[in-house]
Amino acid sequence: TYKYDSTTSFNWSTFVGNEQPDSLAKWRYYNNFYLQFQVTEKFGIIAGFDIGMQQKNYASSDYNMCYSPIVNIQYKITQKISIAARGEYYSDKNGIIISTGTPNGFQTIGYSLNLDFRIRDNAIWRIEGRTLNSKDKIFSKDSDAMNTNTFITTALAISF
């Protein structure tokens, strides 16, 4: 992580290795990049991009690729309450990370809106609504395949 100043930082995380059993080893290279801007004390933006590639077969020089751009904006309503919106796209046509068994693989656009409550300095409760739209019918509901999945989740995060 490189902090340009108190309002701007850049992060680059990398994974290099094998995610398969040793007998089926396929090298994977995966990178996560993001820029974080705290525009004002209450308003912040994160722009990110993930890109990965993995060998198509054991000891192959051919690779499959996946990628994902994201944008996240956050507004702090008070010291304890904030809202955020996120837009993202994930393309994994060949199932490197997410295998679907469909003609177009995992090519999905996502949107989410969340509300965070800072209970204490080390505890946040989140409520999030999210919609995913896929090129293929990869989501199921009542035994039917659909292109869209909408859901609400909640989480409690505590740090020690």
mmCIF file with all atom_site columns, C-alpha atoms in Angstrom, residues 50-128:
data_model
loop_
_atom_site.group_PDB
_atom_site.id
_atom_site.type_symbol
_atom_site.label_atom_id
_atom_site.label_alt_id
_atom_site.label_comp_id
_atom_site.label_asym_id
_atom_site.label_entity_id
_atom_site.label_seq_id
_atom_site.pdbx_PDB_ins_code
_atom_site.Cartn_x
_atom_site.Cartn_y
_atom_site.Cartn_z
_atom_site.occupancy
_atom_site.B_iso_or_equiv
_atom_site.pdbx_formal_charge
_atom_site.auth_seq_id
_atom_site.auth_comp_id
_atom_site.auth_asym_id
_atom_site.auth_atom_id
_atom_site.pdbx_PDB_model_num
ATOM 1  C CA . ASP A 1 50  ? -8.808  -7.242  -10.393 1.00 0.00 ? 50  ASP A CA 1
ATOM 2  C CA . ILE A 1 51  ? -7.166  -9.262  -13.145 1.00 0.00 ? 51  ILE A CA 1
ATOM 3  C CA . GLY A 1 52  ? -6.117  -12.874 -13.132 1.00 0.00 ? 52  GLY A CA 1
ATOM 4  C CA . MET A 1 53  ? -4.899  -15.605 -15.428 1.00 0.00 ? 53  MET A CA 1
ATOM 5  C CA . GLN A 1 54  ? -4.474  -19.322 -15.015 1.00 0.00 ? 54  GLN A CA 1
ATOM 6  C CA . GLN A 1 55  ? -2.916  -22.023 -17.177 1.00 0.00 ? 55  GLN A CA 1
ATOM 7  C CA . LYS A 1 56  ? -5.483  -23.800 -19.333 1.00 0.00 ? 56  LYS A CA 1
ATOM 8  C CA . ASN A 1 57  ? -3.821  -27.176 -18.697 1.00 0.00 ? 57  ASN A CA 1
ATOM 9  C CA . TYR A 1 58  ? -0.959  -28.612 -16.678 1.00 0.00 ? 58  TYR A CA 1
ATOM 10 C CA . ALA A 1 59  ? 2.387   -27.205 -17.948 1.00 0.00 ? 59  ALA A CA 1
ATOM 11 C CA . SER A 1 60  ? 0.583   -25.211 -20.675 1.00 0.00 ? 60  SER A CA 1
ATOM 12 C CA . SER A 1 61  ? 1.763   -21.870 -22.038 1.00 0.00 ? 61  SER A CA 1
ATOM 13 C CA . ASP A 1 62  ? -1.879  -20.945 -22.817 1.00 0.00 ? 62  ASP A CA 1
ATOM 14 C CA . TYR A 1 63  ? -3.886  -19.057 -20.188 1.00 0.00 ? 63  TYR A CA 1
ATOM 15 C CA . ASN A 1 64  ? -7.513  -18.211 -19.389 1.00 0.00 ? 64  ASN A CA 1
ATOM 16 C CA . MET A 1 65  ? -8.216  -14.742 -17.983 1.00 0.00 ? 65  MET A CA 1
ATOM 17 C CA . CYS A 1 66  ? -10.707 -13.125 -15.643 1.00 0.00 ? 66  CYS A CA 1
ATOM 18 C CA . TYR A 1 67  ? -11.144 -9.492  -14.588 1.00 0.00 ? 67  TYR A CA 1
ATOM 19 C CA . SER A 1 68  ? -13.317 -7.233  -12.477 1.00 0.00 ? 68  SER A CA 1
ATOM 20 C CA . PRO A 1 69  ? -13.584 -3.425  -12.347 1.00 0.00 ? 69  PRO A CA 1
ATOM 21 C CA . ILE A 1 70  ? -15.386 -1.888  -9.322  1.00 0.00 ? 70  ILE A CA 1
ATOM 22 C CA . VAL A 1 71  ? -16.400 1.541   -8.058  1.00 0.00 ? 71  VAL A CA 1
ATOM 23 C CA . ASN A 1 72  ? -17.519 2.167   -4.494  1.00 0.00 ? 72  ASN A CA 1
ATOM 24 C CA . ILE A 1 73  ? -18.735 5.503   -3.117  1.00 0.00 ? 73  ILE A CA 1
ATOM 25 C CA . GLN A 1 74  ? -19.360 6.159   0.581   1.00 0.00 ? 74  GLN A CA 1
ATOM 26 C CA . TYR A 1 75  ? -21.005 8.998   2.464   1.00 0.00 ? 75  TYR A CA 1
ATOM 27 C CA . LYS A 1 76  ? -20.761 9.382   6.253   1.00 0.00 ? 76  LYS A CA 1
ATOM 28 C CA . ILE A 1 77  ? -24.077 10.715  7.491   1.00 0.00 ? 77  ILE A CA 1
ATOM 29 C CA . THR A 1 78  ? -22.811 10.949  11.073  1.00 0.00 ? 78  THR A CA 1
ATOM 30 C CA . GLN A 1 79  ? -19.772 9.621   12.941  1.00 0.00 ? 79  GLN A CA 1
ATOM 31 C CA . LYS A 1 80  ? -21.697 6.356   13.492  1.00 0.00 ? 80  LYS A CA 1
ATOM 32 C CA . ILE A 1 81  ? -23.816 5.978   10.333  1.00 0.00 ? 81  ILE A CA 1
ATOM 33 C CA . SER A 1 82  ? -22.682 5.774   6.695   1.00 0.00 ? 82  SER A CA 1
ATOM 34 C CA . ILE A 1 83  ? -24.140 4.668   3.379   1.00 0.00 ? 83  ILE A CA 1
ATOM 35 C CA . ALA A 1 84  ? -22.317 3.274   0.366   1.00 0.00 ? 84  ALA A CA 1
ATOM 36 C CA . ALA A 1 85  ? -23.116 2.255   -3.206  1.00 0.00 ? 85  ALA A CA 1
ATOM 37 C CA . ARG A 1 86  ? -21.067 -0.171  -5.270  1.00 0.00 ? 86  ARG A CA 1
ATOM 38 C CA . GLY A 1 87  ? -21.034 -1.054  -8.952  1.00 0.00 ? 87  GLY A CA 1
ATOM 39 C CA . GLU A 1 88  ? -19.003 -3.969  -10.271 1.00 0.00 ? 88  GLU A CA 1
ATOM 40 C CA . TYR A 1 89  ? -18.539 -6.271  -13.230 1.00 0.00 ? 89  TYR A CA 1
ATOM 41 C CA . TYR A 1 90  ? -16.945 -9.711  -13.110 1.00 0.00 ? 90  TYR A CA 1
ATOM 42 C CA . SER A 1 91  ? -15.891 -11.599 -16.225 1.00 0.00 ? 91  SER A CA 1
ATOM 43 C CA . ASP A 1 92  ? -14.728 -15.203 -15.802 1.00 0.00 ? 92  ASP A CA 1
ATOM 44 C CA . LYS A 1 93  ? -15.751 -16.850 -19.084 1.00 0.00 ? 93  LYS A CA 1
ATOM 45 C CA . ASN A 1 94  ? -13.641 -19.972 -18.515 1.00 0.00 ? 94  ASN A CA 1
ATOM 46 C CA . GLY A 1 95  ? -14.356 -20.592 -14.828 1.00 0.00 ? 95  GLY A CA 1
ATOM 47 C CA . ILE A 1 96  ? -10.988 -19.757 -13.284 1.00 0.00 ? 96  ILE A CA 1
ATOM 48 C CA . ILE A 1 97  ? -12.601 -18.532 -10.061 1.00 0.00 ? 97  ILE A CA 1
ATOM 49 C CA . ILE A 1 98  ? -16.340 -19.169 -10.620 1.00 0.00 ? 98  ILE A CA 1
ATOM 50 C CA . SER A 1 99  ? -17.380 -22.130 -12.739 1.00 0.00 ? 99  SER A CA 1
ATOM 51 C CA . THR A 1 100 ? -20.934 -22.077 -14.115 1.00 0.00 ? 100 THR A CA 1
ATOM 52 C CA . GLY A 1 101 ? -20.936 -24.701 -16.876 1.00 0.00 ? 101 GLY A CA 1
ATOM 53 C CA . THR A 1 102 ? -22.811 -22.238 -19.127 1.00 0.00 ? 102 THR A CA 1
ATOM 54 C CA . PRO A 1 103 ? -21.812 -21.019 -22.625 1.00 0.00 ? 103 PRO A CA 1
ATOM 55 C CA . ASN A 1 104 ? -20.680 -17.545 -21.461 1.00 0.00 ? 104 ASN A CA 1
ATOM 56 C CA . GLY A 1 105 ? -19.333 -18.516 -18.048 1.00 0.00 ? 105 GLY A CA 1
ATOM 57 C CA . PHE A 1 106 ? -19.602 -16.028 -15.210 1.00 0.00 ? 106 PHE A CA 1
ATOM 58 C CA . GLN A 1 107 ? -20.152 -12.577 -16.734 1.00 0.00 ? 107 GLN A CA 1
ATOM 59 C CA . THR A 1 108 ? -22.082 -10.621 -14.154 1.00 0.00 ? 108 THR A CA 1
ATOM 60 C CA . ILE A 1 109 ? -22.876 -6.988  -13.336 1.00 0.00 ? 109 ILE A CA 1
ATOM 61 C CA . GLY A 1 110 ? -23.584 -6.187  -9.693  1.00 0.00 ? 110 GLY A CA 1
ATOM 62 C CA . TYR A 1 111 ? -25.053 -3.233  -7.838  1.00 0.00 ? 111 TYR A CA 1
ATOM 63 C CA . SER A 1 112 ? -25.340 -2.818  -4.098  1.00 0.00 ? 112 SER A CA 1
ATOM 64 C CA . LEU A 1 113 ? -26.389 -0.279  -1.506  1.00 0.00 ? 113 LEU A CA 1
ATOM 65 C CA . ASN A 1 114 ? -25.482 -0.626  2.152   1.00 0.00 ? 114 ASN A CA 1
ATOM 66 C CA . LEU A 1 115 ? -26.052 1.083   5.465   1.00 0.00 ? 115 LEU A CA 1
ATOM 67 C CA . ASP A 1 116 ? -23.349 0.779   8.158   1.00 0.00 ? 116 ASP A CA 1
ATOM 68 C CA . PHE A 1 117 ? -23.848 1.401   11.879  1.00 0.00 ? 117 PHE A CA 1
ATOM 69 C CA . ARG A 1 118 ? -20.646 1.848   13.911  1.00 0.00 ? 118 ARG A CA 1
ATOM 70 C CA . ILE A 1 119 ? -21.695 0.286   17.219  1.00 0.00 ? 119 ILE A CA 1
ATOM 71 C CA . ARG A 1 120 ? -18.265 0.793   18.824  1.00 0.00 ? 120 ARG A CA 1
ATOM 72 C CA . ASP A 1 121 ? -14.788 1.635   17.529  1.00 0.00 ? 121 ASP A CA 1
ATOM 73 C CA . ASN A 1 122 ? -14.229 -2.074  16.828  1.00 0.00 ? 122 ASN A CA 1
ATOM 74 C CA . ALA A 1 123 ? -17.753 -3.142  15.763  1.00 0.00 ? 123 ALA A CA 1
ATOM 75 C CA . ILE A 1 124 ? -19.820 -2.353  12.652  1.00 0.00 ? 124 ILE A CA 1
ATOM 76 C CA . TRP A 1 125 ? -23.245 -3.705  11.713  1.00 0.00 ? 125 TRP A CA 1
ATOM 77 C CA . ARG A 1 126 ? -24.074 -3.652  7.977   1.00 0.00 ? 126 ARG A CA 1
ATOM 78 C CA . ILE A 1 127 ? -27.346 -4.090  6.100   1.00 0.00 ? 127 ILE A CA 1
ATOM 79 C CA . GLU A 1 128 ? -26.893 -4.512  2.334   1.00 0.00 ? 128 GLU A CA 1
#
